[in-house]
Short mmCIF file of C-alpha atoms and ligand atoms in Angstrom, two decimals:
data_model
loop_
_atom_site.label_atom_id
_atom_site.label_comp_id
_atom_site.label_asym_id
_atom_site.label_seq_id
_atom_site.Cartn_x
_atom_site.Cartn_y
_atom_site.Cartn_z
CA MET A 1 38.76 14.40 -0.84
CA VAL A 2 40.97 15.69 1.98
CA GLU A 3 39.28 14.96 5.33
CA ASP A 4 41.45 13.92 8.23
CA GLY A 5 40.53 10.46 9.60
CA LEU A 6 37.47 9.96 7.39
CA GLY A 7 38.97 7.29 5.13
CA ASP A 8 39.87 5.06 8.09
CA LEU A 9 36.49 5.55 9.72
CA VAL A 10 34.59 4.66 6.53
CA ALA A 11 36.82 1.60 5.96
CA LYS A 12 36.19 0.48 9.55
CA GLY A 13 32.43 0.96 9.17
CA LEU A 14 32.32 -0.96 5.91
CA GLY A 15 34.54 -3.73 7.34
CA SER A 16 32.33 -4.22 10.41
CA GLY A 17 29.15 -4.19 8.34
CA LEU A 18 27.79 -1.23 10.34
CA LEU A 19 28.04 1.09 7.34
CA SER A 20 26.79 0.60 3.81
CA PHE A 21 26.09 2.88 0.86
CA SER A 22 23.30 2.79 -1.68
CA THR A 23 22.04 4.95 -4.51
CA ASP A 24 18.59 3.40 -4.20
CA LEU A 25 16.52 5.47 -1.79
CA ALA A 26 13.74 2.90 -1.38
CA SER A 27 16.06 0.12 -0.20
CA ALA A 28 18.16 2.55 1.89
CA VAL A 29 15.18 3.71 3.96
CA ALA A 30 13.40 0.38 4.27
CA GLU A 31 12.93 -0.60 7.94
CA VAL A 32 14.86 2.35 9.37
CA GLU A 33 13.84 4.23 12.52
CA ALA A 34 15.29 7.55 11.39
CA VAL A 35 16.43 9.27 8.20
CA LEU A 36 19.11 11.98 8.48
CA LEU A 37 18.97 14.53 5.68
CA CYS A 38 22.41 15.95 4.80
CA LEU A 39 21.48 17.64 1.54
CA PRO A 40 22.94 20.68 -0.24
CA THR A 41 21.08 23.95 0.29
CA PRO A 42 22.88 26.35 -2.07
CA THR A 43 22.15 30.04 -2.65
CA ALA A 44 19.63 30.71 -5.42
CA ALA A 45 20.22 33.41 -8.05
CA ASP A 46 18.01 35.88 -6.12
CA GLY A 47 19.99 35.43 -2.89
CA SER A 48 17.42 33.15 -1.25
CA THR A 49 18.15 29.53 -0.28
CA ASP A 50 17.53 26.93 -2.95
CA LEU A 51 15.62 24.08 -1.27
CA ALA A 52 14.89 22.18 -4.51
CA VAL A 53 16.99 19.12 -3.59
CA LEU A 54 15.48 18.92 -0.09
CA GLU A 55 11.95 19.26 -1.49
CA GLU A 56 12.58 16.60 -4.13
CA VAL A 57 13.90 14.10 -1.56
CA CYS A 58 11.01 14.88 0.81
CA VAL A 59 8.48 14.09 -1.93
CA GLU A 60 10.18 10.72 -2.48
CA LEU A 61 10.42 9.99 1.25
CA GLY A 62 6.73 10.77 1.62
CA SER A 63 5.87 7.77 -0.50
CA LEU A 64 8.43 5.45 1.12
CA LEU A 65 8.62 5.88 4.90
CA GLU A 66 6.74 3.79 7.44
CA THR A 67 4.55 5.59 9.98
CA GLY A 68 6.60 6.87 12.92
CA THR A 69 9.96 7.10 11.10
CA THR A 70 11.79 10.17 12.40
CA VAL A 71 13.06 12.60 9.76
CA VAL A 72 16.09 14.59 10.91
CA VAL A 73 17.32 17.71 9.11
CA ARG A 74 21.10 18.07 9.44
CA SER A 75 21.46 20.51 6.51
CA THR A 76 21.57 24.26 7.19
CA VAL A 77 18.03 25.35 6.28
CA PRO A 78 16.18 28.66 6.64
CA VAL A 79 14.24 29.08 9.86
CA GLY A 80 10.83 27.44 9.50
CA THR A 81 11.91 24.78 6.97
CA THR A 82 11.82 21.78 9.35
CA ARG A 83 8.27 22.63 10.37
CA ARG A 84 7.32 22.61 6.66
CA LEU A 85 8.67 19.07 6.14
CA PRO A 86 5.35 17.27 6.82
CA GLU A 87 3.77 19.42 4.09
CA MET A 88 6.69 18.70 1.69
CA MET A 89 6.41 14.97 2.37
CA GLY A 90 2.60 15.02 2.28
CA ARG A 91 2.64 13.13 5.60
CA SER A 92 1.66 14.08 9.14
CA ASP A 93 2.65 10.76 10.75
CA LEU A 94 6.43 11.28 10.55
CA PRO A 95 8.07 13.19 13.44
CA VAL A 96 10.48 15.88 12.19
CA VAL A 97 13.57 17.15 14.03
CA ALA A 98 16.12 19.89 13.28
CA ASN A 99 19.61 18.75 14.30
CA PRO A 100 22.12 21.15 12.69
CA GLU A 101 25.78 20.15 12.44
CA PHE A 102 28.68 22.47 13.21
CA LEU A 103 31.50 20.53 11.52
CA ARG A 104 34.39 22.29 9.85
CA GLU A 105 35.80 20.92 6.60
CA GLY A 106 39.11 19.17 7.13
CA THR A 107 38.43 18.49 10.83
CA ALA A 108 34.92 17.05 10.46
CA VAL A 109 35.72 13.78 12.24
CA SER A 110 37.26 15.34 15.34
CA ASP A 111 34.56 18.05 15.40
CA PHE A 112 31.90 15.31 15.27
CA LEU A 113 33.48 13.31 18.09
CA GLY A 114 34.28 16.36 20.23
CA PRO A 115 31.56 18.96 19.61
CA ASP A 116 30.97 22.00 21.84
CA ARG A 117 27.25 21.18 21.96
CA ILE A 118 24.49 19.18 20.35
CA VAL A 119 21.41 21.07 19.18
CA VAL A 120 18.09 19.27 18.71
CA GLY A 121 14.84 21.03 17.85
CA SER A 122 11.40 19.47 17.54
CA ASP A 123 7.77 20.07 18.41
CA ASP A 124 7.61 16.36 19.26
CA ARG A 125 9.30 15.78 22.65
CA ASP A 126 9.72 12.03 22.16
CA ALA A 127 11.33 12.55 18.76
CA ALA A 128 13.68 15.18 20.22
CA ALA A 129 14.68 12.80 23.05
CA PHE A 130 15.19 9.98 20.53
CA VAL A 131 17.56 12.11 18.41
CA ALA A 132 19.38 13.54 21.45
CA GLY A 133 19.96 9.89 22.40
CA PHE A 134 22.09 9.38 19.25
CA TYR A 135 24.74 11.46 21.02
CA GLU A 136 24.44 9.83 24.44
CA ALA A 137 28.11 8.80 24.37
CA LEU A 138 29.23 12.43 24.02
CA ASP A 139 29.55 14.21 27.34
CA VAL A 140 28.65 17.68 26.03
CA PRO A 141 25.73 20.08 26.62
CA LYS A 142 22.60 19.17 24.67
CA VAL A 143 20.32 22.04 23.74
CA VAL A 144 16.83 20.66 23.20
CA THR A 145 14.49 23.27 21.80
CA ASP A 146 11.96 23.90 19.03
CA PRO A 147 12.87 23.48 15.34
CA SER A 148 13.04 27.19 14.48
CA ALA A 149 15.39 28.00 17.35
CA ALA A 150 17.60 25.03 16.38
CA GLU A 151 17.78 26.26 12.77
CA MET A 152 18.52 29.79 13.96
CA ILE A 153 21.35 28.64 16.26
CA LYS A 154 23.22 27.37 13.19
CA TYR A 155 22.80 30.63 11.25
CA ALA A 156 23.58 32.76 14.29
CA SER A 157 26.79 30.78 14.93
CA ASN A 158 28.09 31.23 11.40
CA ALA A 159 26.98 34.88 11.29
CA TYR A 160 28.74 35.58 14.57
CA LEU A 161 31.96 33.93 13.37
CA VAL A 162 32.04 35.94 10.13
CA THR A 163 31.45 39.20 11.99
CA ARG A 164 34.45 38.37 14.20
CA LEU A 165 36.55 37.71 11.10
CA SER A 166 35.44 40.88 9.32
CA PHE A 167 36.01 42.75 12.58
CA ILE A 168 39.57 41.48 13.02
CA ASN A 169 40.40 42.13 9.36
CA SER A 170 39.10 45.69 9.83
CA ILE A 171 41.17 46.10 13.01
CA ALA A 172 44.17 44.84 10.99
CA ALA A 173 43.51 47.54 8.39
CA VAL A 174 43.41 50.16 11.15
CA CYS A 175 46.67 48.75 12.57
CA GLU A 176 48.35 49.15 9.19
CA GLY A 177 47.36 52.80 8.99
CA LEU A 178 48.49 53.55 12.54
CA ASP A 179 51.60 51.36 12.62
CA ALA A 180 50.35 48.96 15.30
CA ASP A 181 51.15 45.22 15.22
CA ILE A 182 48.06 43.03 14.72
CA ASP A 183 49.74 39.93 16.22
CA ALA A 184 50.14 41.67 19.58
CA VAL A 185 46.62 43.09 19.29
CA VAL A 186 45.11 39.65 18.61
CA GLU A 187 47.02 38.16 21.55
CA GLY A 188 45.90 40.87 23.95
CA LEU A 189 42.32 40.82 22.68
CA GLY A 190 41.96 37.03 22.74
CA LEU A 191 43.15 36.75 26.34
CA ASP A 192 39.99 38.52 27.52
CA HIS A 193 37.86 35.52 28.54
CA ARG A 194 34.75 37.33 27.34
CA ILE A 195 36.26 37.43 23.84
CA GLY A 196 38.51 34.34 23.45
CA SER A 197 41.17 33.79 20.83
CA ALA A 198 39.39 31.60 18.23
CA TYR A 199 38.45 33.09 14.86
CA LEU A 200 40.63 36.14 15.29
CA ARG A 201 43.31 35.25 12.73
CA PRO A 202 43.46 38.01 10.12
CA GLY A 203 43.64 36.91 6.50
CA PRO A 204 42.66 37.65 2.91
CA GLY A 205 38.96 37.44 3.83
CA TRP A 206 36.71 34.53 4.78
CA GLY A 207 35.13 32.05 2.39
CA GLY A 208 34.24 28.41 1.80
CA SER A 209 31.06 26.59 0.94
CA CYS A 210 29.27 27.64 4.16
CA PHE A 211 30.04 31.14 5.50
CA PRO A 212 29.23 33.12 2.32
CA LYS A 213 26.11 31.02 1.58
CA ASP A 214 24.76 31.06 5.12
CA THR A 215 25.31 34.78 5.70
CA ARG A 216 23.55 35.64 2.43
CA SER A 217 20.73 33.28 3.39
CA LEU A 218 20.34 34.90 6.82
CA VAL A 219 20.25 38.40 5.31
CA ASP A 220 17.55 37.15 2.92
CA SER A 221 15.51 35.40 5.64
CA ALA A 222 15.78 38.44 7.92
CA ARG A 223 14.41 40.64 5.13
CA ARG A 224 11.50 38.23 4.57
CA GLY A 225 10.82 38.51 8.29
CA GLY A 226 10.76 42.31 8.04
CA TYR A 227 14.28 43.12 9.30
CA GLU A 228 17.14 44.65 7.31
CA PHE A 229 20.20 42.93 8.80
CA ARG A 230 22.55 45.85 7.99
CA PHE A 231 25.14 44.76 10.53
CA LEU A 232 25.64 41.40 8.81
CA GLU A 233 25.53 43.04 5.37
CA ALA A 234 28.38 45.28 6.55
CA ALA A 235 30.41 42.19 7.52
CA ILE A 236 29.88 40.81 4.00
CA THR A 237 30.85 44.14 2.42
CA ALA A 238 33.96 44.38 4.61
CA ASN A 239 34.93 40.91 3.36
CA GLU A 240 34.58 41.94 -0.31
CA GLU A 241 36.68 45.01 0.50
CA GLN A 242 39.28 42.75 2.07
CA PHE A 243 39.74 40.93 -1.27
CA ASP A 244 40.20 44.36 -2.91
CA ARG A 245 42.70 45.39 -0.24
CA VAL A 246 44.81 42.28 -0.94
CA VAL A 247 44.84 43.08 -4.66
CA ALA A 248 45.84 46.69 -3.86
CA LYS A 249 48.73 45.37 -1.76
CA VAL A 250 49.94 43.21 -4.65
CA GLU A 251 49.54 46.19 -7.02
CA ALA A 252 51.70 48.26 -4.70
CA THR A 253 54.52 45.69 -4.62
CA VAL A 254 54.75 45.33 -8.40
CA GLU A 255 56.30 48.45 -9.88
CA GLY A 256 53.96 49.99 -12.42
CA GLY A 257 51.02 47.82 -11.30
CA ILE A 258 49.93 44.29 -12.24
CA SER A 259 48.33 44.97 -15.62
CA GLY A 260 50.24 42.95 -18.21
CA ARG A 261 52.45 41.43 -15.49
CA CYS A 262 52.60 37.96 -14.00
CA VAL A 263 51.73 37.24 -10.34
CA ALA A 264 52.59 34.00 -8.54
CA VAL A 265 50.02 32.68 -6.06
CA TRP A 266 50.51 30.10 -3.31
CA GLY A 267 47.24 28.55 -2.17
CA LEU A 268 43.86 28.12 -3.85
CA THR A 269 41.74 26.39 -1.21
CA PHE A 270 39.57 28.48 1.14
CA LYS A 271 41.76 27.39 4.06
CA ALA A 272 44.50 24.80 4.66
CA GLY A 273 43.60 21.17 5.37
CA THR A 274 40.99 20.87 2.62
CA ASP A 275 40.99 20.50 -1.18
CA ASP A 276 37.86 22.68 -1.46
CA HIS A 277 38.18 25.94 -3.38
CA ARG A 278 34.47 26.76 -3.62
CA ASP A 279 33.97 30.43 -2.70
CA SER A 280 37.64 30.59 -1.77
CA PRO A 281 39.10 34.00 -0.87
CA ALA A 282 42.13 32.94 -2.95
CA VAL A 283 39.96 32.56 -6.03
CA ALA A 284 38.22 35.89 -5.35
CA VAL A 285 41.62 37.62 -5.19
CA ILE A 286 42.88 35.84 -8.33
CA GLU A 287 39.74 36.81 -10.27
CA ARG A 288 40.24 40.44 -9.30
CA MET A 289 43.91 40.37 -10.30
CA MET A 290 42.99 38.84 -13.66
CA VAL A 291 40.33 41.51 -14.23
CA ALA A 292 43.10 44.06 -13.53
CA GLY A 293 45.06 42.49 -16.42
CA ALA A 294 47.48 40.20 -14.56
CA ARG A 295 48.58 36.73 -15.63
CA VAL A 296 48.45 34.36 -12.65
CA ARG A 297 50.51 31.22 -11.98
CA ALA A 298 49.33 29.28 -8.92
CA TYR A 299 50.41 26.38 -6.75
CA ASP A 300 48.30 24.54 -4.18
CA PRO A 301 49.24 21.16 -2.66
CA THR A 302 45.74 19.77 -3.28
CA VAL A 303 45.07 21.16 -6.77
CA ALA A 304 46.94 19.41 -9.60
CA SER A 305 45.13 20.90 -12.58
CA ARG A 306 42.65 23.65 -13.40
CA SER A 307 39.02 22.64 -12.91
CA GLU A 308 36.02 24.49 -14.29
CA ALA A 309 35.53 26.10 -10.88
CA LEU A 310 38.83 27.97 -11.30
CA PRO A 311 39.21 31.10 -13.47
CA GLU A 312 39.95 30.51 -17.13
CA GLY A 313 43.55 31.28 -18.01
CA LEU A 314 44.85 30.50 -14.52
CA GLU A 315 48.06 28.47 -14.80
CA ILE A 316 48.46 25.66 -12.26
CA CYS A 317 52.06 24.74 -11.38
CA ALA A 318 53.47 21.56 -9.87
CA ASP A 319 55.45 23.21 -7.05
CA PRO A 320 55.71 26.56 -5.26
CA VAL A 321 59.04 27.60 -6.78
CA GLU A 322 57.84 26.73 -10.30
CA ALA A 323 54.82 29.01 -9.79
CA CYS A 324 57.23 31.91 -9.17
CA ARG A 325 59.32 31.38 -12.31
CA GLY A 326 59.34 34.66 -14.24
CA ALA A 327 56.61 36.20 -12.06
CA ASP A 328 56.80 39.86 -10.95
CA GLY A 329 55.64 39.18 -7.39
CA LEU A 330 54.26 36.52 -5.06
CA VAL A 331 51.11 36.47 -2.93
CA ILE A 332 50.30 33.76 -0.35
CA LEU A 333 46.56 33.21 0.02
CA THR A 334 46.19 29.91 1.96
CA GLU A 335 48.00 28.98 5.17
CA TRP A 336 49.47 25.63 4.03
CA PRO A 337 52.31 24.89 6.53
CA GLU A 338 54.60 23.64 3.72
CA PHE A 339 54.87 27.24 2.44
CA ALA A 340 56.87 28.09 5.58
CA GLU A 341 59.45 25.47 4.57
CA VAL A 342 60.21 26.89 1.11
CA ASP A 343 63.70 28.38 0.79
CA PRO A 344 63.35 32.13 0.01
CA GLY A 345 66.68 31.95 -1.86
CA ALA A 346 65.20 29.45 -4.34
CA VAL A 347 62.20 31.75 -4.80
CA SER A 348 64.21 34.92 -5.37
CA ALA A 349 66.31 33.06 -7.97
CA VAL A 350 63.24 32.66 -10.21
CA LEU A 351 61.13 35.72 -9.31
CA GLU A 352 61.66 38.92 -11.29
CA VAL A 353 61.15 41.08 -8.18
CA ALA A 354 61.82 39.80 -4.65
CA SER A 355 58.49 40.78 -3.13
CA VAL A 356 55.88 38.76 -1.26
CA VAL A 357 52.45 39.57 0.15
CA ASP A 358 51.79 37.04 2.91
CA THR A 359 48.08 37.39 3.71
CA ARG A 360 48.08 34.44 6.16
CA GLY A 361 51.24 35.14 8.13
CA VAL A 362 52.79 31.74 7.23
CA ILE A 363 56.35 32.67 6.31
CA ASP A 364 59.11 33.75 8.69
CA ARG A 365 59.29 37.46 8.00
CA LYS A 366 62.88 37.84 9.26
CA ARG A 367 64.17 34.94 7.16
CA TRP A 368 62.56 36.29 3.99
CA THR A 369 63.64 39.87 4.68
CA SER A 370 67.23 38.68 5.20
CA ALA A 371 66.99 36.90 1.84
CA GLY A 372 66.31 40.33 0.27
CA PHE A 373 62.53 40.17 0.10
CA GLY A 374 60.12 43.02 0.61
CA VAL A 375 57.45 41.37 2.81
CA GLU A 376 53.93 42.78 3.03
CA SER A 377 51.27 41.25 5.24
CA ILE A 378 47.87 41.94 6.79
CA GLY A 379 47.96 44.26 9.78
CA ARG A 380 51.71 44.28 10.26
C1 UGA B 1 32.23 26.65 8.97
C2 UGA B 1 31.99 26.66 10.48
O1 UGA B 1 33.20 26.93 11.17
C3 UGA B 1 31.40 25.32 10.96
O2 UGA B 1 31.13 25.38 12.34
C4 UGA B 1 30.12 25.05 10.19
O3 UGA B 1 29.57 23.78 10.53
C5 UGA B 1 30.40 25.06 8.70
O4 UGA B 1 31.00 26.33 8.32
C6 UGA B 1 29.09 24.88 8.01
O5 UGA B 1 28.26 25.79 8.03
O6 UGA B 1 28.79 23.75 7.53
P1 UGA B 1 34.14 25.68 7.36
O7 UGA B 1 33.33 26.14 6.19
O8 UGA B 1 34.79 24.35 7.27
O9 UGA B 1 33.22 25.67 8.70
O10 UGA B 1 35.23 26.81 7.56
P2 UGA B 1 36.07 27.46 8.77
O11 UGA B 1 37.15 26.55 9.22
O12 UGA B 1 35.16 27.98 9.82
O13 UGA B 1 36.76 28.68 8.00
C7 UGA B 1 35.96 29.58 7.21
C8 UGA B 1 36.80 30.69 6.65
O14 UGA B 1 37.25 31.57 7.69
C9 UGA B 1 38.06 30.23 5.91
O15 UGA B 1 38.23 31.00 4.74
C10 UGA B 1 39.17 30.51 6.92
O16 UGA B 1 40.43 30.72 6.34
C11 UGA B 1 38.65 31.77 7.58
N1 UGA B 1 39.23 32.02 8.93
C12 UGA B 1 38.92 31.21 9.97
C13 UGA B 1 40.07 33.10 9.10
O17 UGA B 1 40.34 33.88 8.15
N2 UGA B 1 40.59 33.34 10.34
C14 UGA B 1 40.30 32.56 11.42
O18 UGA B 1 40.79 32.84 12.54
C15 UGA B 1 39.45 31.45 11.24
#
């Protein structure tokens, strides 16, 4: 797993005896004051949130925990779930607390040690104070509230970030049509202190194991609560359209279209700095290109061979130039910095047509254009 600083931290914890691992729940929770639940909450087939794992663990905990043990939900769970925990555990003597995490994959350690805020929600004030105390060493705002508000803060944060991303990708599309430069637009927009510059980088669309799942879950919860969250649905639709727009750009660079042709892809993970390609925009684009009849050869620094999670027929190559051998065009879908270092001359020597669609803005446009490449990007 690629996670900056985690290996060292785990080794240090194990070495000092402060950290240990167990697959036996009973011994792991014996004599503890708190249990932190960091369990998967995937999307169910009907679009709702699948809480089966959480429910299963709660049933087990119900028969194991000593009176007064605090149960802390760190997973992203639909609003109202933490308050249902006593019922799931069959116990009313265990304080429950919602304490959502806001870590990003790849930078989880630094995000944990330097968060923007800590959110703690409980109907039990002592339990909330106890959990807020875990983070005493961190000099950051602590929002202490009720469990439902705490759960909602997590969904609202992710929903807000995806709407920003869909917004900036839409602005990029407008820029393309009107011949305006998205880089300058992002700079000018982000300097407004009311807006800020984070999460304004245009790209092939947003993805990962959290944003798509959490936005779908919020749309579903909103509907159950009697509200059609059309605004968020539009952000999801704009994202799907972004994948289509990338495919259309590749189609346009390959003379005669991509059906029956070979496309080289750089990047499979949902962003750089991780080896995770679950719900990756890169995979969404590749799937669409394959449906359109293209053969795809891909390179990603963290993916050495095709796993079941990747489309059947996708060829994985050992280096970026190899992926381009005999291909009719190249598309860059993840912002790995090493892509900027590749010599465009070496690429054009093996590509059939010197064209590249750089959806992440990683390569030096001038350098590649001087090497004879047609360079397409998002919003430029
Ligand atoms: C996201 C949130 O950022 C975390 O705060 C949250 O804790 C986590 O989900 C979660 O719910 O557990 P993560 O999934 O690691 O974290 O992904 P991000 O780094 O936020 O990136 C998500 C997607 O947005 C990626 O596809 C990335 O390439 C894209 N993105 C991000 C852009 O296209 N442009 C940007 O400017 C920023």
